[in-house]
Coordinates of N, CA and C in Angstrom, one line a residue:
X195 N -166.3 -45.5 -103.2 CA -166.2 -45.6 -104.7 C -166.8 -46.9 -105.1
X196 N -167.7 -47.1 -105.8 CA -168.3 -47.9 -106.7 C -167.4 -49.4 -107.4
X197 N -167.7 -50.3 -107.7 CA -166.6 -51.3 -108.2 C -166.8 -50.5 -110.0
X198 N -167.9 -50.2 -110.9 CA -167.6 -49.7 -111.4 C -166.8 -49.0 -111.7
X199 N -166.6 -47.8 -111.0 CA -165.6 -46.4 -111.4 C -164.6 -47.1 -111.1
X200 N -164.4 -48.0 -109.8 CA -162.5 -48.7 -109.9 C -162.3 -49.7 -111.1
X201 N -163.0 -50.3 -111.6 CA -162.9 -50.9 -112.5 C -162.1 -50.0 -113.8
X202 N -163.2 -48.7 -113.7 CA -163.0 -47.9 -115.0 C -161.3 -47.0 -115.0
X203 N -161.1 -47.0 -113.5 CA -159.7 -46.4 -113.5 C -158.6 -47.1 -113.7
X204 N -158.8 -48.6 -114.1 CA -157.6 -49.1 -114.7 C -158.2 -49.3 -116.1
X205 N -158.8 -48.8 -116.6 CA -158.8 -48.8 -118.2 C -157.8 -48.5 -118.7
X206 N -157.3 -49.4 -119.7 CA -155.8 -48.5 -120.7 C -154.6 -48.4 -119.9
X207 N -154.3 -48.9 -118.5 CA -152.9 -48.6 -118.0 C -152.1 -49.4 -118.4
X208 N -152.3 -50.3 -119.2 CA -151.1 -50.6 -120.0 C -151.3 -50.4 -121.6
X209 N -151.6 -49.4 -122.2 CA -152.0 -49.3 -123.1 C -150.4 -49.4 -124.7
X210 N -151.1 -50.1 -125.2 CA -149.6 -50.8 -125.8 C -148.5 -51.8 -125.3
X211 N -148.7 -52.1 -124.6 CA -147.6 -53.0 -123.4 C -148.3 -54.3 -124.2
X212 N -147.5 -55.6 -123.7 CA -147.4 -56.9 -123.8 C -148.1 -57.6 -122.6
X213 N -148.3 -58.5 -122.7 CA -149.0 -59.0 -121.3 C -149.0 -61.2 -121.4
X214 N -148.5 -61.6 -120.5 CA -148.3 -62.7 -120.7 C -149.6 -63.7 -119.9
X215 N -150.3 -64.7 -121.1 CA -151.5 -64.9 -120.3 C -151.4 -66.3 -119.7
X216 N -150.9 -66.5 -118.5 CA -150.7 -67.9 -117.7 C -151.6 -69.0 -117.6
X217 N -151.9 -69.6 -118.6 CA -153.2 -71.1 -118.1 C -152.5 -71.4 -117.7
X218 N -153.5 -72.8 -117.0 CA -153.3 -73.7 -116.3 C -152.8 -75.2 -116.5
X219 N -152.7 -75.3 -117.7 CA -152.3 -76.6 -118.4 C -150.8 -77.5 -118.2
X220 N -150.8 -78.8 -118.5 CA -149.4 -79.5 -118.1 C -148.3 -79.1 -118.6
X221 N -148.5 -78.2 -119.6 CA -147.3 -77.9 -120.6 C -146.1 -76.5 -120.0
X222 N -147.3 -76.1 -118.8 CA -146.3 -75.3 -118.3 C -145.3 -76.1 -117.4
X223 N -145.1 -77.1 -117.2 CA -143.9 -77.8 -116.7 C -142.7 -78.2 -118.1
X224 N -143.2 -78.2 -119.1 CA -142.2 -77.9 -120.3 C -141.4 -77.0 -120.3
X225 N -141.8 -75.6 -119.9 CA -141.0 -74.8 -120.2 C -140.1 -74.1 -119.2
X226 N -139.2 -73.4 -119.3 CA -138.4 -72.9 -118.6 C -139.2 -71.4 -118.7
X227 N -139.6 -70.9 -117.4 CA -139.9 -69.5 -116.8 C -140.0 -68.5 -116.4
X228 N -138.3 -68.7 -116.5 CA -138.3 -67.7 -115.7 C -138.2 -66.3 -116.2
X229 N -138.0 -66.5 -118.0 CA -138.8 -65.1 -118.5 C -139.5 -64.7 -117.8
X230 N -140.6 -64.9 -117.2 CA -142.2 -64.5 -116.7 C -141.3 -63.1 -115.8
X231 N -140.6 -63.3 -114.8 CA -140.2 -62.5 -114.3 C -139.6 -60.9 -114.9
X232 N -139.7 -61.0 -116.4 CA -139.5 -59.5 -116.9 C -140.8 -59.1 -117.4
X233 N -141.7 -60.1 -117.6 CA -142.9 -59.8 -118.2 C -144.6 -59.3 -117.2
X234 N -145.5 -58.8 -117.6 CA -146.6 -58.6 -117.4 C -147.5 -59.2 -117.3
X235 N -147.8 -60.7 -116.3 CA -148.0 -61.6 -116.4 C -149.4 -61.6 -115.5
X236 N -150.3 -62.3 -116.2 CA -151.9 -62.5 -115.9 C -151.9 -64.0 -115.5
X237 N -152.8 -64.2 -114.3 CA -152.6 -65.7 -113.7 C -154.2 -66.2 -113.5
X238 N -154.3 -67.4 -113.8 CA -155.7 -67.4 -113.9 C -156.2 -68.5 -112.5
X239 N -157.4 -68.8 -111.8 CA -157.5 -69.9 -110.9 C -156.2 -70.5 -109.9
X240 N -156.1 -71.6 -110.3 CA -155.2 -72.1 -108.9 C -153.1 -72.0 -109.5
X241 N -153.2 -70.9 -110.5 CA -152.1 -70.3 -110.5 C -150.7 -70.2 -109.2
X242 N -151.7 -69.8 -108.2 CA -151.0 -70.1 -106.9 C -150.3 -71.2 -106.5
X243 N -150.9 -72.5 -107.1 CA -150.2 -73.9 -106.8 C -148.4 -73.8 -107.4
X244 N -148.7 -72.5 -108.4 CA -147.2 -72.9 -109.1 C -146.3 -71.8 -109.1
X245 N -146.7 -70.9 -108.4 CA -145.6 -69.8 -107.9 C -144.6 -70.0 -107.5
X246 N -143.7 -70.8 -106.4 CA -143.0 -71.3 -106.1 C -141.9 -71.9 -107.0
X247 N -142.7 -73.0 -107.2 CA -141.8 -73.7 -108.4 C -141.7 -73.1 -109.9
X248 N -142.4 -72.3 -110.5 CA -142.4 -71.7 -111.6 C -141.2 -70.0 -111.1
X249 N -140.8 -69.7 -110.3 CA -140.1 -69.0 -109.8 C -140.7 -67.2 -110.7
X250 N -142.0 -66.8 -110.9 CA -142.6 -65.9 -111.0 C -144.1 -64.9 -109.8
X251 N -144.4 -64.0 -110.1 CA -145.8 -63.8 -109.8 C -146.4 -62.9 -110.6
X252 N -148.0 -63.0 -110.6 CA -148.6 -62.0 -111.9 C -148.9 -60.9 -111.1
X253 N -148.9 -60.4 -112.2 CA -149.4 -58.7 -112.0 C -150.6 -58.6 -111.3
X254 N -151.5 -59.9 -112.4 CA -153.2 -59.5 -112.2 C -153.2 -61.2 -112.4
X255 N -154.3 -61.5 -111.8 CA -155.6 -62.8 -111.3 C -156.4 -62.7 -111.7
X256 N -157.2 -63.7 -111.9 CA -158.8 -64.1 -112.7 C -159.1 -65.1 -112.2
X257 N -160.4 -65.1 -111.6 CA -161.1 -66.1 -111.1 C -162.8 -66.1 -111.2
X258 N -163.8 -66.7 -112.1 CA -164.4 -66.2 -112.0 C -165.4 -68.0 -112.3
X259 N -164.9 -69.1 -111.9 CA -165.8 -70.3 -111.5 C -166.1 -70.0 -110.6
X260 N -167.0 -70.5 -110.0 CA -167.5 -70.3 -108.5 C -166.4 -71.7 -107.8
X261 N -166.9 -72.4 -107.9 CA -166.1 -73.8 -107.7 C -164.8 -73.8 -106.9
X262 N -163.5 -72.9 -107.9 CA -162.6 -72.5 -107.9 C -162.3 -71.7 -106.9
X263 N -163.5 -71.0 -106.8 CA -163.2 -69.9 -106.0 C -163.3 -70.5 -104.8
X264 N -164.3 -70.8 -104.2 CA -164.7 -71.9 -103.2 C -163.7 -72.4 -102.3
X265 N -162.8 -73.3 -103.1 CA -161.6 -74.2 -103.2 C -160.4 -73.0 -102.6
X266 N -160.7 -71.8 -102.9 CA -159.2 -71.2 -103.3 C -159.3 -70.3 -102.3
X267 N -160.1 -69.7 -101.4 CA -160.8 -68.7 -100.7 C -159.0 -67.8 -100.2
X268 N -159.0 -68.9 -99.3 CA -157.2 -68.5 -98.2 C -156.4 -67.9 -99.1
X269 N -156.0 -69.0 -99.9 CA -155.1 -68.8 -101.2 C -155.1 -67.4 -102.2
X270 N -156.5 -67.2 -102.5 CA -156.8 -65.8 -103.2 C -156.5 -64.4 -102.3
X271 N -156.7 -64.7 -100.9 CA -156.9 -63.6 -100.2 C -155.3 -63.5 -99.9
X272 N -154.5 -64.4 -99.5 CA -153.1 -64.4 -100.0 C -152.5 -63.5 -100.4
X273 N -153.3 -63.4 -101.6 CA -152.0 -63.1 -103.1 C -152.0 -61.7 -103.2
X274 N -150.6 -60.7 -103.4 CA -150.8 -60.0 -103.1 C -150.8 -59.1 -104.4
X275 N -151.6 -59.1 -105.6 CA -151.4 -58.6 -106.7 C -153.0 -58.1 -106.9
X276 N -153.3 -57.4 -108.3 CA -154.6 -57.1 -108.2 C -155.7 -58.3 -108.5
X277 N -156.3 -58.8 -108.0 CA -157.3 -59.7 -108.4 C -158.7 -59.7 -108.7
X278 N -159.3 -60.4 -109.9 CA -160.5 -59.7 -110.3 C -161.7 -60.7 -109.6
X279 N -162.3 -60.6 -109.4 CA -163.2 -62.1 -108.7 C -164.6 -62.2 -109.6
X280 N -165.3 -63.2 -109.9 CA -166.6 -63.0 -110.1 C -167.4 -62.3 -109.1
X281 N -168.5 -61.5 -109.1 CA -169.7 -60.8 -108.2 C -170.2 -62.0 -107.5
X282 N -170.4 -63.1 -108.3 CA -171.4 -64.3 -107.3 C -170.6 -64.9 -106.4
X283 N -169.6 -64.3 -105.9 CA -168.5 -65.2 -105.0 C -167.8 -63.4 -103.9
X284 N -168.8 -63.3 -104.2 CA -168.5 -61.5 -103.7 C -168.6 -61.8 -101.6
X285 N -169.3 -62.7 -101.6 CA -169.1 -63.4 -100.3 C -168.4 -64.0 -99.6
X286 N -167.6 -65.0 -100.4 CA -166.4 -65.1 -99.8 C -165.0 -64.3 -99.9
X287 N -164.9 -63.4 -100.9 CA -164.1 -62.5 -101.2 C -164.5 -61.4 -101.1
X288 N -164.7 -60.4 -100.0 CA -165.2 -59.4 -100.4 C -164.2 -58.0 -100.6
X289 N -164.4 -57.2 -101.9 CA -163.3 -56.3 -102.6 C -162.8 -55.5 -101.4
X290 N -161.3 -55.0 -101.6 CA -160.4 -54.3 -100.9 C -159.8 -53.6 -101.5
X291 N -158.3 -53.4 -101.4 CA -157.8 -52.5 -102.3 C -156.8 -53.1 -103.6
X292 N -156.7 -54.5 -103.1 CA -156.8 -55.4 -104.3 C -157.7 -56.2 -104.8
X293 N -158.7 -56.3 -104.6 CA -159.7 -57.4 -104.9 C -160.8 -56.6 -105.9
X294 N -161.3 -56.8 -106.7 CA -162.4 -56.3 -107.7 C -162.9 -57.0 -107.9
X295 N -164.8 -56.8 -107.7 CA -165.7 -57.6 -108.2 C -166.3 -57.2 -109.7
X296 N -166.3 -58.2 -110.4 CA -166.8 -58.4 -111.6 C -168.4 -59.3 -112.1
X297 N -169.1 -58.1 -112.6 CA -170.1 -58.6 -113.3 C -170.3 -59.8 -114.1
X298 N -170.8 -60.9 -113.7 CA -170.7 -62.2 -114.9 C -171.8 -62.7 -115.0
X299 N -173.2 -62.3 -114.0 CA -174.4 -62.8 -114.4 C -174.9 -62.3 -116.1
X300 N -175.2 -61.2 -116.0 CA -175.8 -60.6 -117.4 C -174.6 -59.6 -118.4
X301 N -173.7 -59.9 -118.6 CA -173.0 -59.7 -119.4 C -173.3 -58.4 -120.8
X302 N -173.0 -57.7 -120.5 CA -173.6 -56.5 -121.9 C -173.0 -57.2 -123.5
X303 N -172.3 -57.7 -123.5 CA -171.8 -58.1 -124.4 C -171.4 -59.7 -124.4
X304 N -171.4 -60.0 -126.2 CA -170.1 -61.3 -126.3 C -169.1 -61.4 -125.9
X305 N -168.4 -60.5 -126.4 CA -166.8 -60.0 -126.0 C -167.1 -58.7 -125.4
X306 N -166.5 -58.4 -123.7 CA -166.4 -57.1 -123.4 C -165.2 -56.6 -122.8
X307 N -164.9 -55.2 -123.8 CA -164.1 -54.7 -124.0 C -163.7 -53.5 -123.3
X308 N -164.8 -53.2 -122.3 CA -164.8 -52.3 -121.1 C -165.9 -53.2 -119.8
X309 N -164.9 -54.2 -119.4 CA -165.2 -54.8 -118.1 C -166.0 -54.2 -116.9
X310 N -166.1 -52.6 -117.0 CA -166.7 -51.8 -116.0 C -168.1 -52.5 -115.7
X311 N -168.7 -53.3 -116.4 CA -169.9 -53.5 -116.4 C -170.5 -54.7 -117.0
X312 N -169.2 -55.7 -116.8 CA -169.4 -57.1 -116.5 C -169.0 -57.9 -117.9
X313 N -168.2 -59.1 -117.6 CA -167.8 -59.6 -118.6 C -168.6 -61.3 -119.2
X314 N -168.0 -61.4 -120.2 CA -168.9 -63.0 -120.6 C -168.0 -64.0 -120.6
X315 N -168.5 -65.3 -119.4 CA -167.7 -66.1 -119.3 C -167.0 -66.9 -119.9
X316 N -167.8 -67.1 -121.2 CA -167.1 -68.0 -121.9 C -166.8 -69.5 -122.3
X317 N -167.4 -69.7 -121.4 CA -166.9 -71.2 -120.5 C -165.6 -71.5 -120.4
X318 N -164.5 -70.3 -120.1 CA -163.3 -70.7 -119.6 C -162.6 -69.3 -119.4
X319 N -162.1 -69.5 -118.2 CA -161.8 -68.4 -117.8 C -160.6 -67.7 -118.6
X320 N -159.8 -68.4 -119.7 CA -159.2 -67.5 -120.7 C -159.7 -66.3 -121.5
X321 N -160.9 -66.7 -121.6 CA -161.6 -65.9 -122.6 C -161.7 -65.2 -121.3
X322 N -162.1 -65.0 -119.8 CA -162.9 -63.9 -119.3 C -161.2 -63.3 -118.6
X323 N -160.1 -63.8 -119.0 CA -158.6 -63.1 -118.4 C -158.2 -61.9 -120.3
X324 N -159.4 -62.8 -121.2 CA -158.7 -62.1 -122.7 C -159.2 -60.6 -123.0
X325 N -160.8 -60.5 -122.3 CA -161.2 -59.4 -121.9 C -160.4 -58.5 -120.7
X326 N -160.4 -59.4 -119.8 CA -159.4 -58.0 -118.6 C -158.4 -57.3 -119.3
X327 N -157.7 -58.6 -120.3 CA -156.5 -57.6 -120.8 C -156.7 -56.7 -122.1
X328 N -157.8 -56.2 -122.3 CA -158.2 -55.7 -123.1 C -158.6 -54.7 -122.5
X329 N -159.3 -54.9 -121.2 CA -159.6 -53.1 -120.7 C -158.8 -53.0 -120.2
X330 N -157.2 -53.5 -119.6 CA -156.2 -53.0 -119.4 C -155.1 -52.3 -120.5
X331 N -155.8 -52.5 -121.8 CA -154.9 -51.9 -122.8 C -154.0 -52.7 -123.0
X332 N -153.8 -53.8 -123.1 CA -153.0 -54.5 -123.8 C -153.0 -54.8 -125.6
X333 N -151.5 -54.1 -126.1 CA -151.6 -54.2 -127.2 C -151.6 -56.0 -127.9
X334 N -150.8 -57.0 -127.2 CA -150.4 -58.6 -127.8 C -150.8 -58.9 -126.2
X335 N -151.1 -60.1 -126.3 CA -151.3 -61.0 -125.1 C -150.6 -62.5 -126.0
X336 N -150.0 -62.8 -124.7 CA -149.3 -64.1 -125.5 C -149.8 -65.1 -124.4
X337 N -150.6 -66.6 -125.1 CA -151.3 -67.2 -123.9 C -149.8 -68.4 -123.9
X338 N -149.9 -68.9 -123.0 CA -148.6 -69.9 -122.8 C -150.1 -71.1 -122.0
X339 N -149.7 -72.2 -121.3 CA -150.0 -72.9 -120.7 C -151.4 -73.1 -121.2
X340 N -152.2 -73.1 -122.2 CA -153.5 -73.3 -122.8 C -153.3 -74.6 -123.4
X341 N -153.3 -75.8 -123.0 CA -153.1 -77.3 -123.3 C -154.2 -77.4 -124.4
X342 N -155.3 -76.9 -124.2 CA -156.8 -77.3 -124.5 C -157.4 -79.3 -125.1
X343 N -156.7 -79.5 -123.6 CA -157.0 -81.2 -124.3 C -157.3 -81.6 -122.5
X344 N -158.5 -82.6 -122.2 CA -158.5 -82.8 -121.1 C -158.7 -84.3 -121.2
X345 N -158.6 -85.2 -120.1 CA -158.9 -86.0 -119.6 C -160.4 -86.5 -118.6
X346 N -161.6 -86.5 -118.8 CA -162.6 -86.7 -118.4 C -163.9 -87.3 -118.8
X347 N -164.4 -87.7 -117.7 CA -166.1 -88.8 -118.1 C -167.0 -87.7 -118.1
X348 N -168.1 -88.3 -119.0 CA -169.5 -87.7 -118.9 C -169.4 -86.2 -119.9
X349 N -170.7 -85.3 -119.9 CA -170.6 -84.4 -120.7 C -170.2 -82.9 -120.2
X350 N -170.2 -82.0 -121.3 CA -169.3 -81.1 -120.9 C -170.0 -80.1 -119.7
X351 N -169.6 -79.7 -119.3 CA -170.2 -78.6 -117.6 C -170.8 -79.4 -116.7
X352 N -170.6 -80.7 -117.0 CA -171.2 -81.3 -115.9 C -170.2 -81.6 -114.7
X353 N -170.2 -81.3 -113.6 CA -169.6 -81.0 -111.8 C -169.3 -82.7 -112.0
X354 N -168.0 -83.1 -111.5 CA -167.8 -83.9 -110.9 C -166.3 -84.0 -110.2
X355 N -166.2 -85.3 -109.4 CA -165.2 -85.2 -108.0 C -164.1 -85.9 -109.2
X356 N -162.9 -85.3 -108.2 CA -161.6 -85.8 -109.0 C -161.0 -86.9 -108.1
X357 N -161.2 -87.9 -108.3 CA -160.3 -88.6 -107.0 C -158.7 -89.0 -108.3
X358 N -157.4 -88.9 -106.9 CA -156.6 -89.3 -107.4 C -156.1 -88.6 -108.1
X359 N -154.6 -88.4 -108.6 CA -153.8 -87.0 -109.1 C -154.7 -86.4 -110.3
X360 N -154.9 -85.0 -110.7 CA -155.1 -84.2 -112.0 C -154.0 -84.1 -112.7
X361 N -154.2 -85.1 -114.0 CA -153.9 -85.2 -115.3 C -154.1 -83.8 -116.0
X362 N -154.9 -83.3 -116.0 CA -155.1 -81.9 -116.9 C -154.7 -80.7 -116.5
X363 N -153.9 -80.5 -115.4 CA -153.2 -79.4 -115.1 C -151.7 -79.3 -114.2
X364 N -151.3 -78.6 -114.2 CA -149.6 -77.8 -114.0 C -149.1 -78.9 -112.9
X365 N -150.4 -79.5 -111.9 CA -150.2 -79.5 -110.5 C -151.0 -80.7 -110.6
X366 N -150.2 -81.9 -110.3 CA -151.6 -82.9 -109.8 C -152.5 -82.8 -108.4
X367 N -152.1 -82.1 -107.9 CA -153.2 -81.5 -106.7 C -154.4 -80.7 -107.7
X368 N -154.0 -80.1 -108.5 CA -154.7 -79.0 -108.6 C -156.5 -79.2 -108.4
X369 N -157.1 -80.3 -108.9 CA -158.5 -80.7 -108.3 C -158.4 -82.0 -107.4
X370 N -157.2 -82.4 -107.3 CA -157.5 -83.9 -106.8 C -158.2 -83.6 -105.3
X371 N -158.8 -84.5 -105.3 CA -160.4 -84.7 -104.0 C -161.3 -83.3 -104.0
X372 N -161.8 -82.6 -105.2 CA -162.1 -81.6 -105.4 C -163.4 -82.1 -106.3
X373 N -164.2 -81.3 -106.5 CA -165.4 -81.1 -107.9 C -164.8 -80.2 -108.4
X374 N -164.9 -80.7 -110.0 CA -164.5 -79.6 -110.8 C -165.8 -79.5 -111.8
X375 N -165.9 -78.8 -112.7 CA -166.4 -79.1 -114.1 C -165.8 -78.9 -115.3
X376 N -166.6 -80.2 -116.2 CA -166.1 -80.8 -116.9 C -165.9 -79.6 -118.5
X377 N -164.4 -79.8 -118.7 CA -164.5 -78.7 -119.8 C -165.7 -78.3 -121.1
X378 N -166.0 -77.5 -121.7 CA -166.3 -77.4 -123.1 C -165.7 -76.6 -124.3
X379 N -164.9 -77.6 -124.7 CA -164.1 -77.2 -126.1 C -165.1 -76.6 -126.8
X380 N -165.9 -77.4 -127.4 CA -166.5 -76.3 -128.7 C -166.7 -75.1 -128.3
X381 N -167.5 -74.8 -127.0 CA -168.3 -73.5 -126.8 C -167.1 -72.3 -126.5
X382 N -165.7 -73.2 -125.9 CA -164.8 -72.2 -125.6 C -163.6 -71.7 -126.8
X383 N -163.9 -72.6 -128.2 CA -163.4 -72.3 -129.0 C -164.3 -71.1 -130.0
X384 N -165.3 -71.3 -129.6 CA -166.5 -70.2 -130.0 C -166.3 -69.0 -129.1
X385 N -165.4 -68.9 -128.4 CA -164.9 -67.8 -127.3 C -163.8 -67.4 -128.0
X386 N -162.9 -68.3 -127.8 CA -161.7 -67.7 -128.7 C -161.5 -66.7 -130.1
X387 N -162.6 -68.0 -130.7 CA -162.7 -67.0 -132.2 C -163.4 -65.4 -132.2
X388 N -164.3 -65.3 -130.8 CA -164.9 -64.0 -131.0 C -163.7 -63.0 -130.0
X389 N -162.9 -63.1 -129.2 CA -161.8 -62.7 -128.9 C -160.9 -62.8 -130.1
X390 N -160.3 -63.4 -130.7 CA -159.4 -63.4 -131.9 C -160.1 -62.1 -132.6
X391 N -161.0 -62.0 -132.8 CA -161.8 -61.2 -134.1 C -161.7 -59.5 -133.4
X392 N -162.7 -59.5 -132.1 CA -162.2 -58.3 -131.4 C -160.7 -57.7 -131.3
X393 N -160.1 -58.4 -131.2 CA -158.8 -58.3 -131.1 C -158.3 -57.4 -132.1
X394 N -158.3 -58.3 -132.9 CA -157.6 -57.8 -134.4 C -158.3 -56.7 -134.6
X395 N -159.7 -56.5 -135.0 CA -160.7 -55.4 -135.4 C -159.5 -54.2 -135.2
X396 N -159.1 -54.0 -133.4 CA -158.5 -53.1 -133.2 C -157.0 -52.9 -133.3
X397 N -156.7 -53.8 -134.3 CA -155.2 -53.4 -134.1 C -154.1 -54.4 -133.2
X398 N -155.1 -54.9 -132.7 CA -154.0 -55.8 -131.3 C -154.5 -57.6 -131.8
X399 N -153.3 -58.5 -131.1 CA -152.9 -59.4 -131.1 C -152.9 -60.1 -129.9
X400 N -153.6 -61.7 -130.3 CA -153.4 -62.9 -129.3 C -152.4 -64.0 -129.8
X401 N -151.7 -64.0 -129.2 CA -150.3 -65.4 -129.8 C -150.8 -66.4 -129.2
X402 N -150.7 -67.8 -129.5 CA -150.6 -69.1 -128.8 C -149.3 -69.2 -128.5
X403 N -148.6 -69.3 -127.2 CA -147.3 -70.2 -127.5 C -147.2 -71.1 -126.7
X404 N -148.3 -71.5 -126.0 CA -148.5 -73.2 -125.5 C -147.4 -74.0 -126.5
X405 N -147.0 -74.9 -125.6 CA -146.0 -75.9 -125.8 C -146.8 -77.4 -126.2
X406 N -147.1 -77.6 -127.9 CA -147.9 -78.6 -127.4 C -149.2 -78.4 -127.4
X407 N -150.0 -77.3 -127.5 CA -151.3 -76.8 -127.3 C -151.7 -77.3 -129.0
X408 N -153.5 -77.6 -128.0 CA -154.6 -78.4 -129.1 C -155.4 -77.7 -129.9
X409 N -155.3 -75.9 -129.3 CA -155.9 -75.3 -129.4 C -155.6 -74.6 -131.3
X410 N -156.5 -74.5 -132.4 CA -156.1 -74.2 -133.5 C -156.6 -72.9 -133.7
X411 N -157.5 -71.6 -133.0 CA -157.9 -70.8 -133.1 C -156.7 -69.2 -133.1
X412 N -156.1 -69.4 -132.8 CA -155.0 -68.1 -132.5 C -153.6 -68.7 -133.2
X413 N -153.3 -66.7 -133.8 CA -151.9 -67.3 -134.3 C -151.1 -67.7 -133.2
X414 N -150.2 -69.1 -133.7 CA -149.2 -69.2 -133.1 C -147.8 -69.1 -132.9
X415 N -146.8 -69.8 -131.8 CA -145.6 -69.2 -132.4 C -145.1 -69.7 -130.8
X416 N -143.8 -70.1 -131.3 CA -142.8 -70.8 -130.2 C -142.6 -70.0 -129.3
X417 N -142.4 -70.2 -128.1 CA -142.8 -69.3 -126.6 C -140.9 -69.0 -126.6
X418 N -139.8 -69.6 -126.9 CA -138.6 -69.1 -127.0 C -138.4 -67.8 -128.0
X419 N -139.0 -68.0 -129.5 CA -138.8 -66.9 -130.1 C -139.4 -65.9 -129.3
X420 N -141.0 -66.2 -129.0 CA -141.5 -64.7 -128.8 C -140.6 -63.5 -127.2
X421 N -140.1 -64.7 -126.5 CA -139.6 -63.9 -125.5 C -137.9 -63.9 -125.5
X422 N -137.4 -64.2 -127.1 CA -135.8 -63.8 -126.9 C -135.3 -65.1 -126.2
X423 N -135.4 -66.4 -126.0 CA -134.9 -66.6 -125.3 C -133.9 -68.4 -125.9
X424 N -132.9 -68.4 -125.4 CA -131.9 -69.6 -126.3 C -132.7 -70.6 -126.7
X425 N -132.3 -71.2 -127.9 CA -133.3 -72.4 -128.4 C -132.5 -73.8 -127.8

C-alpha cells in the first residue's frame, strides 16, 4: 500500500472530535496536565523529553525539521503512537505500521487540507501538526504550549549550536549541544493566519490556550476553562 492511500485512510477519523495541540514551549511547565490524559493529544518534535514528567502520551507526532529528526532518530522510533515524519528524513525513519511519510518538498497547497499529498511547512511545525489535524477531522484544536517568543543571535533560519541549557523550551536539554534553527515569527505568523482562515471557512476552530503565549493570531482562552478544570 502506497504512503498515499495510508495517508488517505485516516482522513476524517476524528471527524468532530477535539484534539489538543502540544508545543514545545516553557509554559508547559505552568500548567498542570494531567487533563491531557482524557484528551486527543498531538505532540510535536522532542515532545518525548516530557512524557514522563508531564504524566501524558499523544495519540499522533509531527516531526517534519530535518535537524530534529536527526537528533531524535531512537527516540521517534520509540514511541509507540502514530507518527508522521517528513519524506526527506524517510532514511532514517523508514514507514511501518506506525510511521508515515509525508510530502514537504513541493507542497500542493498553502494550507493543506488533505495531507495525502504533502503538506506546507510553514516554518513551524504547528502549522504543519494544524494541517494533520485537519485531515484527521478535527472539529477545535486547542494549541497549549505555543510560547512564540525565543531567545537567540543572528537571523531568522539560520542553523546554529546551542551551548548550555535551552531557554526556549519545556526541557533545558531540549537543544542544548545540538544545532537548531533560528525561529521565524513573521513568516510563521503568516502560517497561522492562513490556518486560522482555513479553519473557520469550514466551520472549525483553533484556541490559543498557551499560558503566557506571544502569539496574537488565534482566538484565545484560559486552558482551565477550556478543559473543565479548578481555577
Amino acid at each position: 500500500m502506497t504512503g498515499e492511500i495510508r495517508l488517505r485512510r485516516l482522513q476524517d477519523r476524528h471527524c468532530n472530535q477535539r484534539a489538543v495541540l502540544v508545543a514545545n514551549g516553557p509554559s508547559l511547565n505552568l500548567m498542570r496536565l494531567a487533563f491531557l490524559q482524557r484528551e486527543t493529544a498531538i505532540g510535536v518534535n522532542k515532545i518525548f523529553l516530557g512524557i514522563r514528567k508531564f504524566a501524558f502520551y499523544p495519540r499522533y507526532y509531527i516531526a517534519v525539521n530535518e535537524k530534529v529528526i536527526a537528533q531524535s532518530v531512537a527516540e521517534i522510533k520509540a514511541m509507540t503512537c502514530v507518527k508522521m515524519i517528513s519524506q526527506r528524513s524517510a532514511g532514517l525513519l523508514p514507514e511501518d505500521a506506525l510511521t508515515y511519510h509525508i510530502e514537504t518538498r513541493n507542497p500542493p497547497a498553502r494550507f493543506c487540507g488533505d495531507i495525502s499529498r504533502g503538506i506546507h511547512e510553514g516554518w513551524t511545525v504547528t502549522y504543519a501538526a494544524l494541517q494533520v489535524a485537519y485531515h484527521l477531522g478535527f472539529k477545535e484544536v486547542v494549541i497549549i504550549g505555543m510560547d512564540h517568543r525565543y531567545h537567540f543571535t543572528g537571523a531568522p533560519n539560520e542553523a546554529h549550536r546551542l551551548d548550555g541549557p535551552d531557554p526556549n523550551h519545556f526541557s533545558p536539554d531540549y537543544f542544548s549541544g545540538h544545532t537548531w534553527d533560528n525561529p521565524d515569527l513573521t513568516r510563521s505568523e503568516e502560517s497561522y493566519c492562513v490556518a486560522r482562515s482555513e479553519y473557520e471557512k469550514d466551520g472549525r476552530r483553533i484556541i490559543d490556550a498557551t499560558v503566557g503565549g506571544a502569539c496574537t493570531v488565534f482566538e484565545k482562552a484560559d486552558y482551565r476553562h477550556v478543559f473543565g478544570l479548578r481555577q
